[in-house]
């Protein structure tokens, strides 16, 4: 069975930008439900459990039809949130480090342009979904937004940073003010983790 990994910080660690109640609900209810329903689906096919969840998302064509939707949606939700927690931290924010900053300047022109485009992408996602910073096999960076729990892995891209813009991620504190949530979120981005993900082999 796939296990819900512990949150790498306390529920209130991202205050005042992301409130403790939202973090607790997001992790103990939403993320846990994705994990549970993902497990429920894959236990029907024990072979699937031998693979990493990321591998399943990278090869959705290999997933049996009757659990395809569950793997894509709940497996996606499980993996996406693991990454989301990792990409944030207490007293973070600021500028990216080393190779990520270089790659951002190379691929977007400047950090400011990148930040503006990423925020715009997050704001423009219609309904539920995520904004993503991904790398391709040449380590070139690209911004994209995807609906629901779709993973960039399913398009052969490696995620290095993500922002959850489902209403459950911000509604308790920000209500309909998604733009304010996005702007404040930059204060908790853990660029050290992004650096690690960027340099990790696929
Ligand atoms: Mn979420």
JSON list of N, CA, C and O in Angstrom, two decimals, residues 74-119:
[
{"chain": "A", "resi": 74, "resn": "UNK", "atom": "N", "xyz": [-6.97, 10.01, -8.29]},
{"chain": "A", "resi": 74, "resn": "UNK", "atom": "CA", "xyz": [-6.54, 9.85, -6.89]},
{"chain": "A", "resi": 74, "resn": "UNK", "atom": "C", "xyz": [-5.04, 9.62, -6.79]},
{"chain": "A", "resi": 74, "resn": "UNK", "atom": "O", "xyz": [-4.39, 10.13, -5.88]},
{"chain": "A", "resi": 75, "resn": "UNK", "atom": "N", "xyz": [-4.49, 8.86, -7.73]},
{"chain": "A", "resi": 75, "resn": "UNK", "atom": "CA", "xyz": [-3.03, 8.72, -7.77]},
{"chain": "A", "resi": 75, "resn": "UNK", "atom": "C", "xyz": [-2.39, 10.07, -8.05]},
{"chain": "A", "resi": 75, "resn": "UNK", "atom": "O", "xyz": [-1.39, 10.45, -7.43]},
{"chain": "A", "resi": 76, "resn": "UNK", "atom": "N", "xyz": [-2.98, 10.82, -8.97]},
{"chain": "A", "resi": 76, "resn": "UNK", "atom": "CA", "xyz": [-2.51, 12.17, -9.27]},
{"chain": "A", "resi": 76, "resn": "UNK", "atom": "C", "xyz": [-2.58, 13.05, -8.03]},
{"chain": "A", "resi": 76, "resn": "UNK", "atom": "O", "xyz": [-1.62, 13.73, -7.67]},
{"chain": "A", "resi": 77, "resn": "UNK", "atom": "N", "xyz": [-3.71, 13.01, -7.35]},
{"chain": "A", "resi": 77, "resn": "UNK", "atom": "CA", "xyz": [-3.88, 13.82, -6.14]},
{"chain": "A", "resi": 77, "resn": "UNK", "atom": "C", "xyz": [-2.87, 13.44, -5.07]},
{"chain": "A", "resi": 77, "resn": "UNK", "atom": "O", "xyz": [-2.31, 14.30, -4.38]},
{"chain": "A", "resi": 78, "resn": "UNK", "atom": "N", "xyz": [-2.62, 12.14, -4.95]},
{"chain": "A", "resi": 78, "resn": "UNK", "atom": "CA", "xyz": [-1.65, 11.65, -3.95]},
{"chain": "A", "resi": 78, "resn": "UNK", "atom": "C", "xyz": [-0.24, 12.20, -4.25]},
{"chain": "A", "resi": 78, "resn": "UNK", "atom": "O", "xyz": [0.42, 12.80, -3.41]},
{"chain": "A", "resi": 79, "resn": "UNK", "atom": "N", "xyz": [0.20, 12.03, -5.48]},
{"chain": "A", "resi": 79, "resn": "UNK", "atom": "CA", "xyz": [1.55, 12.44, -5.88]},
{"chain": "A", "resi": 79, "resn": "UNK", "atom": "C", "xyz": [1.69, 13.98, -5.91]},
{"chain": "A", "resi": 79, "resn": "UNK", "atom": "O", "xyz": [2.70, 14.53, -5.45]},
{"chain": "A", "resi": 80, "resn": "UNK", "atom": "N", "xyz": [0.69, 14.64, -6.44]},
{"chain": "A", "resi": 80, "resn": "UNK", "atom": "CA", "xyz": [0.77, 16.11, -6.55]},
{"chain": "A", "resi": 80, "resn": "UNK", "atom": "C", "xyz": [0.90, 16.77, -5.19]},
{"chain": "A", "resi": 80, "resn": "UNK", "atom": "O", "xyz": [1.67, 17.70, -5.01]},
{"chain": "A", "resi": 81, "resn": "UNK", "atom": "N", "xyz": [0.14, 16.27, -4.21]},
{"chain": "A", "resi": 81, "resn": "UNK", "atom": "CA", "xyz": [0.21, 16.89, -2.88]},
{"chain": "A", "resi": 81, "resn": "UNK", "atom": "C", "xyz": [1.54, 16.58, -2.18]},
{"chain": "A", "resi": 81, "resn": "UNK", "atom": "O", "xyz": [2.08, 17.44, -1.48]},
{"chain": "A", "resi": 82, "resn": "UNK", "atom": "N", "xyz": [2.09, 15.39, -2.39]},
{"chain": "A", "resi": 82, "resn": "UNK", "atom": "CA", "xyz": [3.41, 15.10, -1.82]},
{"chain": "A", "resi": 82, "resn": "UNK", "atom": "C", "xyz": [4.42, 16.15, -2.28]},
{"chain": "A", "resi": 82, "resn": "UNK", "atom": "O", "xyz": [5.25, 16.64, -1.51]},
{"chain": "A", "resi": 83, "resn": "UNK", "atom": "N", "xyz": [4.33, 16.47, -3.56]},
{"chain": "A", "resi": 83, "resn": "UNK", "atom": "CA", "xyz": [5.25, 17.44, -4.14]},
{"chain": "A", "resi": 83, "resn": "UNK", "atom": "C", "xyz": [4.97, 18.86, -3.63]},
{"chain": "A", "resi": 83, "resn": "UNK", "atom": "O", "xyz": [5.88, 19.62, -3.33]},
{"chain": "A", "resi": 84, "resn": "UNK", "atom": "N", "xyz": [3.70, 19.16, -3.52]},
{"chain": "A", "resi": 84, "resn": "UNK", "atom": "CA", "xyz": [3.28, 20.50, -3.06]},
{"chain": "A", "resi": 84, "resn": "UNK", "atom": "C", "xyz": [3.83, 20.77, -1.65]},
{"chain": "A", "resi": 84, "resn": "UNK", "atom": "O", "xyz": [4.42, 21.83, -1.39]},
{"chain": "A", "resi": 85, "resn": "UNK", "atom": "N", "xyz": [3.67, 19.80, -0.73]},
{"chain": "A", "resi": 85, "resn": "UNK", "atom": "CA", "xyz": [4.18, 20.00, 0.64]},
{"chain": "A", "resi": 85, "resn": "UNK", "atom": "C", "xyz": [5.69, 20.19, 0.63]},
{"chain": "A", "resi": 85, "resn": "UNK", "atom": "O", "xyz": [6.23, 21.02, 1.36]},
{"chain": "A", "resi": 86, "resn": "UNK", "atom": "N", "xyz": [6.34, 19.41, -0.22]},
{"chain": "A", "resi": 86, "resn": "UNK", "atom": "CA", "xyz": [7.81, 19.47, -0.29]},
{"chain": "A", "resi": 86, "resn": "UNK", "atom": "C", "xyz": [8.30, 20.83, -0.79]},
{"chain": "A", "resi": 86, "resn": "UNK", "atom": "O", "xyz": [9.35, 21.32, -0.37]},
{"chain": "A", "resi": 87, "resn": "UNK", "atom": "N", "xyz": [7.53, 21.43, -1.69]},
{"chain": "A", "resi": 87, "resn": "UNK", "atom": "CA", "xyz": [7.94, 22.70, -2.31]},
{"chain": "A", "resi": 87, "resn": "UNK", "atom": "C", "xyz": [7.68, 23.92, -1.43]},
{"chain": "A", "resi": 87, "resn": "UNK", "atom": "O", "xyz": [7.87, 25.05, -1.86]},
{"chain": "A", "resi": 88, "resn": "UNK", "atom": "N", "xyz": [7.20, 23.69, -0.20]},
{"chain": "A", "resi": 88, "resn": "UNK", "atom": "CA", "xyz": [6.93, 24.82, 0.68]},
{"chain": "A", "resi": 88, "resn": "UNK", "atom": "C", "xyz": [7.65, 24.62, 2.01]},
{"chain": "A", "resi": 88, "resn": "UNK", "atom": "O", "xyz": [8.07, 23.51, 2.34]},
{"chain": "A", "resi": 89, "resn": "UNK", "atom": "N", "xyz": [7.79, 25.69, 2.78]},
{"chain": "A", "resi": 89, "resn": "UNK", "atom": "CA", "xyz": [8.43, 25.58, 4.08]},
{"chain": "A", "resi": 89, "resn": "UNK", "atom": "C", "xyz": [8.33, 26.87, 4.87]},
{"chain": "A", "resi": 89, "resn": "UNK", "atom": "O", "xyz": [7.91, 27.90, 4.34]},
{"chain": "A", "resi": 90, "resn": "UNK", "atom": "N", "xyz": [8.71, 26.75, 6.13]},
{"chain": "A", "resi": 90, "resn": "UNK", "atom": "CA", "xyz": [8.66, 27.90, 7.04]},
{"chain": "A", "resi": 90, "resn": "UNK", "atom": "C", "xyz": [9.81, 28.86, 6.73]},
{"chain": "A", "resi": 90, "resn": "UNK", "atom": "O", "xyz": [10.93, 28.42, 6.49]},
{"chain": "A", "resi": 91, "resn": "UNK", "atom": "N", "xyz": [9.53, 30.15, 6.77]},
{"chain": "A", "resi": 91, "resn": "UNK", "atom": "CA", "xyz": [10.55, 31.18, 6.52]},
{"chain": "A", "resi": 91, "resn": "UNK", "atom": "C", "xyz": [11.29, 30.95, 5.21]},
{"chain": "A", "resi": 91, "resn": "UNK", "atom": "O", "xyz": [12.52, 30.98, 5.17]},
{"chain": "A", "resi": 92, "resn": "UNK", "atom": "N", "xyz": [10.53, 30.69, 4.17]},
{"chain": "A", "resi": 92, "resn": "UNK", "atom": "CA", "xyz": [11.17, 30.47, 2.86]},
{"chain": "A", "resi": 92, "resn": "UNK", "atom": "C", "xyz": [10.90, 31.68, 1.96]},
{"chain": "A", "resi": 92, "resn": "UNK", "atom": "O", "xyz": [10.88, 32.80, 2.42]},
{"chain": "A", "resi": 93, "resn": "UNK", "atom": "N", "xyz": [10.65, 31.43, 0.71]},
{"chain": "A", "resi": 93, "resn": "UNK", "atom": "CA", "xyz": [10.43, 32.53, -0.23]},
{"chain": "A", "resi": 93, "resn": "UNK", "atom": "C", "xyz": [11.74, 33.09, -0.74]},
{"chain": "A", "resi": 93, "resn": "UNK", "atom": "O", "xyz": [12.76, 32.40, -0.72]},
{"chain": "A", "resi": 94, "resn": "UNK", "atom": "N", "xyz": [11.72, 34.32, -1.18]},
{"chain": "A", "resi": 94, "resn": "UNK", "atom": "CA", "xyz": [12.93, 34.94, -1.71]},
{"chain": "A", "resi": 94, "resn": "UNK", "atom": "C", "xyz": [13.25, 34.45, -3.11]},
{"chain": "A", "resi": 94, "resn": "UNK", "atom": "O", "xyz": [12.36, 34.05, -3.86]},
{"chain": "A", "resi": 95, "resn": "UNK", "atom": "N", "xyz": [14.53, 34.43, -3.42]},
{"chain": "A", "resi": 95, "resn": "UNK", "atom": "CA", "xyz": [14.95, 34.07, -4.77]},
{"chain": "A", "resi": 95, "resn": "UNK", "atom": "C", "xyz": [15.37, 32.61, -4.86]},
{"chain": "A", "resi": 95, "resn": "UNK", "atom": "O", "xyz": [15.85, 32.05, -3.88]},
{"chain": "A", "resi": 96, "resn": "UNK", "atom": "N", "xyz": [15.20, 32.01, -6.05]},
{"chain": "A", "resi": 96, "resn": "UNK", "atom": "CA", "xyz": [15.70, 30.64, -6.25]},
{"chain": "A", "resi": 96, "resn": "UNK", "atom": "C", "xyz": [17.22, 30.60, -6.09]},
{"chain": "A", "resi": 96, "resn": "UNK", "atom": "O", "xyz": [17.89, 31.64, -6.17]},
{"chain": "A", "resi": 97, "resn": "UNK", "atom": "N", "xyz": [17.72, 29.39, -5.91]},
{"chain": "A", "resi": 97, "resn": "UNK", "atom": "CA", "xyz": [19.16, 29.21, -5.72]},
{"chain": "A", "resi": 97, "resn": "UNK", "atom": "C", "xyz": [19.80, 28.71, -7.01]},
{"chain": "A", "resi": 97, "resn": "UNK", "atom": "O", "xyz": [19.15, 28.15, -7.88]},
{"chain": "A", "resi": 98, "resn": "UNK", "atom": "N", "xyz": [21.08, 28.92, -7.09]},
{"chain": "A", "resi": 98, "resn": "UNK", "atom": "CA", "xyz": [22.00, 28.37, -8.10]},
{"chain": "A", "resi": 98, "resn": "UNK", "atom": "C", "xyz": [21.40, 27.97, -9.44]},
{"chain": "A", "resi": 98, "resn": "UNK", "atom": "O", "xyz": [20.98, 28.81, -10.23]},
{"chain": "A", "resi": 99, "resn": "UNK", "atom": "N", "xyz": [21.35, 26.66, -9.69]},
{"chain": "A", "resi": 99, "resn": "UNK", "atom": "CA", "xyz": [21.02, 26.20, -11.04]},
{"chain": "A", "resi": 99, "resn": "UNK", "atom": "C", "xyz": [19.58, 26.54, -11.43]},
{"chain": "A", "resi": 99, "resn": "UNK", "atom": "O", "xyz": [19.29, 26.74, -12.60]},
{"chain": "A", "resi": 100, "resn": "UNK", "atom": "N", "xyz": [18.68, 26.61, -10.45]},
{"chain": "A", "resi": 100, "resn": "UNK", "atom": "CA", "xyz": [17.29, 26.95, -10.79]},
{"chain": "A", "resi": 100, "resn": "UNK", "atom": "C", "xyz": [17.19, 28.42, -11.22]},
{"chain": "A", "resi": 100, "resn": "UNK", "atom": "O", "xyz": [16.54, 28.73, -12.21]},
{"chain": "A", "resi": 101, "resn": "UNK", "atom": "N", "xyz": [17.87, 29.29, -10.51]},
{"chain": "A", "resi": 101, "resn": "UNK", "atom": "CA", "xyz": [17.85, 30.70, -10.90]},
{"chain": "A", "resi": 101, "resn": "UNK", "atom": "C", "xyz": [18.46, 30.87, -12.29]},
{"chain": "A", "resi": 101, "resn": "UNK", "atom": "O", "xyz": [17.90, 31.57, -13.15]},
{"chain": "A", "resi": 102, "resn": "UNK", "atom": "N", "xyz": [19.57, 30.21, -12.54]},
{"chain": "A", "resi": 102, "resn": "UNK", "atom": "CA", "xyz": [20.19, 30.28, -13.87]},
{"chain": "A", "resi": 102, "resn": "UNK", "atom": "C", "xyz": [19.25, 29.79, -14.95]},
{"chain": "A", "resi": 102, "resn": "UNK", "atom": "O", "xyz": [19.13, 30.41, -16.02]},
{"chain": "A", "resi": 103, "resn": "UNK", "atom": "N", "xyz": [18.59, 28.66, -14.68]},
{"chain": "A", "resi": 103, "resn": "UNK", "atom": "CA", "xyz": [17.68, 28.08, -15.68]},
{"chain": "A", "resi": 103, "resn": "UNK", "atom": "C", "xyz": [16.47, 28.99, -15.89]},
{"chain": "A", "resi": 103, "resn": "UNK", "atom": "O", "xyz": [15.99, 29.14, -17.02]},
{"chain": "A", "resi": 104, "resn": "UNK", "atom": "N", "xyz": [15.98, 29.60, -14.82]},
{"chain": "A", "resi": 104, "resn": "UNK", "atom": "CA", "xyz": [14.83, 30.51, -14.94]},
{"chain": "A", "resi": 104, "resn": "UNK", "atom": "C", "xyz": [15.20, 31.72, -15.79]},
{"chain": "A", "resi": 104, "resn": "UNK", "atom": "O", "xyz": [14.46, 32.11, -16.70]},
{"chain": "A", "resi": 105, "resn": "UNK", "atom": "N", "xyz": [16.36, 32.30, -15.53]},
{"chain": "A", "resi": 105, "resn": "UNK", "atom": "CA", "xyz": [16.82, 33.46, -16.31]},
{"chain": "A", "resi": 105, "resn": "UNK", "atom": "C", "xyz": [17.02, 33.04, -17.77]},
{"chain": "A", "resi": 105, "resn": "UNK", "atom": "O", "xyz": [16.61, 33.75, -18.70]},
{"chain": "A", "resi": 106, "resn": "UNK", "atom": "N", "xyz": [17.59, 31.87, -17.97]},
{"chain": "A", "resi": 106, "resn": "UNK", "atom": "CA", "xyz": [17.83, 31.37, -19.33]},
{"chain": "A", "resi": 106, "resn": "UNK", "atom": "C", "xyz": [16.51, 31.16, -20.09]},
{"chain": "A", "resi": 106, "resn": "UNK", "atom": "O", "xyz": [16.38, 31.55, -21.24]},
{"chain": "A", "resi": 107, "resn": "UNK", "atom": "N", "xyz": [15.51, 30.57, -19.42]},
{"chain": "A", "resi": 107, "resn": "UNK", "atom": "CA", "xyz": [14.29, 30.16, -20.12]},
{"chain": "A", "resi": 107, "resn": "UNK", "atom": "C", "xyz": [13.16, 31.19, -20.10]},
{"chain": "A", "resi": 107, "resn": "UNK", "atom": "O", "xyz": [12.22, 31.10, -20.90]},
{"chain": "A", "resi": 108, "resn": "UNK", "atom": "N", "xyz": [13.22, 32.14, -19.14]},
{"chain": "A", "resi": 108, "resn": "UNK", "atom": "CA", "xyz": [12.13, 33.14, -19.06]},
{"chain": "A", "resi": 108, "resn": "UNK", "atom": "C", "xyz": [12.63, 34.57, -19.17]},
{"chain": "A", "resi": 108, "resn": "UNK", "atom": "O", "xyz": [11.83, 35.49, -19.23]},
{"chain": "A", "resi": 109, "resn": "UNK", "atom": "N", "xyz": [13.93, 34.79, -19.13]},
{"chain": "A", "resi": 109, "resn": "UNK", "atom": "CA", "xyz": [14.47, 36.14, -19.24]},
{"chain": "A", "resi": 109, "resn": "UNK", "atom": "C", "xyz": [14.86, 36.72, -17.89]},
{"chain": "A", "resi": 109, "resn": "UNK", "atom": "O", "xyz": [15.93, 37.27, -17.74]},
{"chain": "A", "resi": 110, "resn": "UNK", "atom": "N", "xyz": [13.98, 36.59, -16.91]},
{"chain": "A", "resi": 110, "resn": "UNK", "atom": "CA", "xyz": [14.31, 37.06, -15.56]},
{"chain": "A", "resi": 110, "resn": "UNK", "atom": "C", "xyz": [13.40, 36.37, -14.56]},
{"chain": "A", "resi": 110, "resn": "UNK", "atom": "O", "xyz": [12.36, 35.80, -14.93]},
{"chain": "A", "resi": 111, "resn": "UNK", "atom": "N", "xyz": [13.78, 36.45, -13.28]},
{"chain": "A", "resi": 111, "resn": "UNK", "atom": "CA", "xyz": [12.94, 35.86, -12.24]},
{"chain": "A", "resi": 111, "resn": "UNK", "atom": "C", "xyz": [11.59, 36.57, -12.19]},
{"chain": "A", "resi": 111, "resn": "UNK", "atom": "O", "xyz": [10.55, 35.94, -12.01]},
{"chain": "A", "resi": 112, "resn": "UNK", "atom": "N", "xyz": [11.59, 37.89, -12.37]},
{"chain": "A", "resi": 112, "resn": "UNK", "atom": "CA", "xyz": [10.36, 38.67, -12.31]},
{"chain": "A", "resi": 112, "resn": "UNK", "atom": "C", "xyz": [9.37, 38.23, -13.39]},
{"chain": "A", "resi": 112, "resn": "UNK", "atom": "O", "xyz": [8.18, 38.09, -13.13]},
{"chain": "A", "resi": 113, "resn": "UNK", "atom": "N", "xyz": [9.89, 38.03, -14.60]},
{"chain": "A", "resi": 113, "resn": "UNK", "atom": "CA", "xyz": [9.02, 37.58, -15.71]},
{"chain": "A", "resi": 113, "resn": "UNK", "atom": "C", "xyz": [8.47, 36.19, -15.41]},
{"chain": "A", "resi": 113, "resn": "UNK", "atom": "O", "xyz": [7.27, 35.92, -15.59]},
{"chain": "A", "resi": 114, "resn": "UNK", "atom": "N", "xyz": [9.34, 35.31, -14.92]},
{"chain": "A", "resi": 114, "resn": "UNK", "atom": "CA", "xyz": [8.90, 33.96, -14.57]},
{"chain": "A", "resi": 114, "resn": "UNK", "atom": "C", "xyz": [7.78, 34.02, -13.52]},
{"chain": "A", "resi": 114, "resn": "UNK", "atom": "O", "xyz": [6.74, 33.39, -13.66]},
{"chain": "A", "resi": 115, "resn": "UNK", "atom": "N", "xyz": [8.00, 34.81, -12.47]},
{"chain": "A", "resi": 115, "resn": "UNK", "atom": "CA", "xyz": [7.05, 34.88, -11.37]},
{"chain": "A", "resi": 115, "resn": "UNK", "atom": "C", "xyz": [5.69, 35.40, -11.86]},
{"chain": "A", "resi": 115, "resn": "UNK", "atom": "O", "xyz": [4.64, 34.85, -11.51]},
{"chain": "A", "resi": 116, "resn": "UNK", "atom": "N", "xyz": [5.75, 36.41, -12.70]},
{"chain": "A", "resi": 116, "resn": "UNK", "atom": "CA", "xyz": [4.52, 36.99, -13.23]},
{"chain": "A", "resi": 116, "resn": "UNK", "atom": "C", "xyz": [3.77, 35.96, -14.11]},
{"chain": "A", "resi": 116, "resn": "UNK", "atom": "O", "xyz": [2.55, 35.80, -13.99]},
{"chain": "A", "resi": 117, "resn": "UNK", "atom": "N", "xyz": [4.51, 35.25, -14.94]},
{"chain": "A", "resi": 117, "resn": "UNK", "atom": "CA", "xyz": [3.87, 34.27, -15.83]},
{"chain": "A", "resi": 117, "resn": "UNK", "atom": "C", "xyz": [3.32, 33.08, -15.06]},
{"chain": "A", "resi": 117, "resn": "UNK", "atom": "O", "xyz": [2.25, 32.56, -15.38]},
{"chain": "A", "resi": 118, "resn": "UNK", "atom": "N", "xyz": [4.04, 32.64, -14.03]},
{"chain": "A", "resi": 118, "resn": "UNK", "atom": "CA", "xyz": [3.57, 31.51, -13.24]},
{"chain": "A", "resi": 118, "resn": "UNK", "atom": "C", "xyz": [2.29, 31.91, -12.49]},
{"chain": "A", "resi": 118, "resn": "UNK", "atom": "O", "xyz": [1.31, 31.15, -12.46]},
{"chain": "A", "resi": 119, "resn": "UNK", "atom": "N", "xyz": [2.31, 33.10, -11.90]},
{"chain": "A", "resi": 119, "resn": "UNK", "atom": "CA", "xyz": [1.13, 33.59, -11.18]},
{"chain": "A", "resi": 119, "resn": "UNK", "atom": "C", "xyz": [-0.06, 33.71, -12.10]},
{"chain": "A", "resi": 119, "resn": "UNK", "atom": "O", "xyz": [-1.19, 33.36, -11.74]}
]
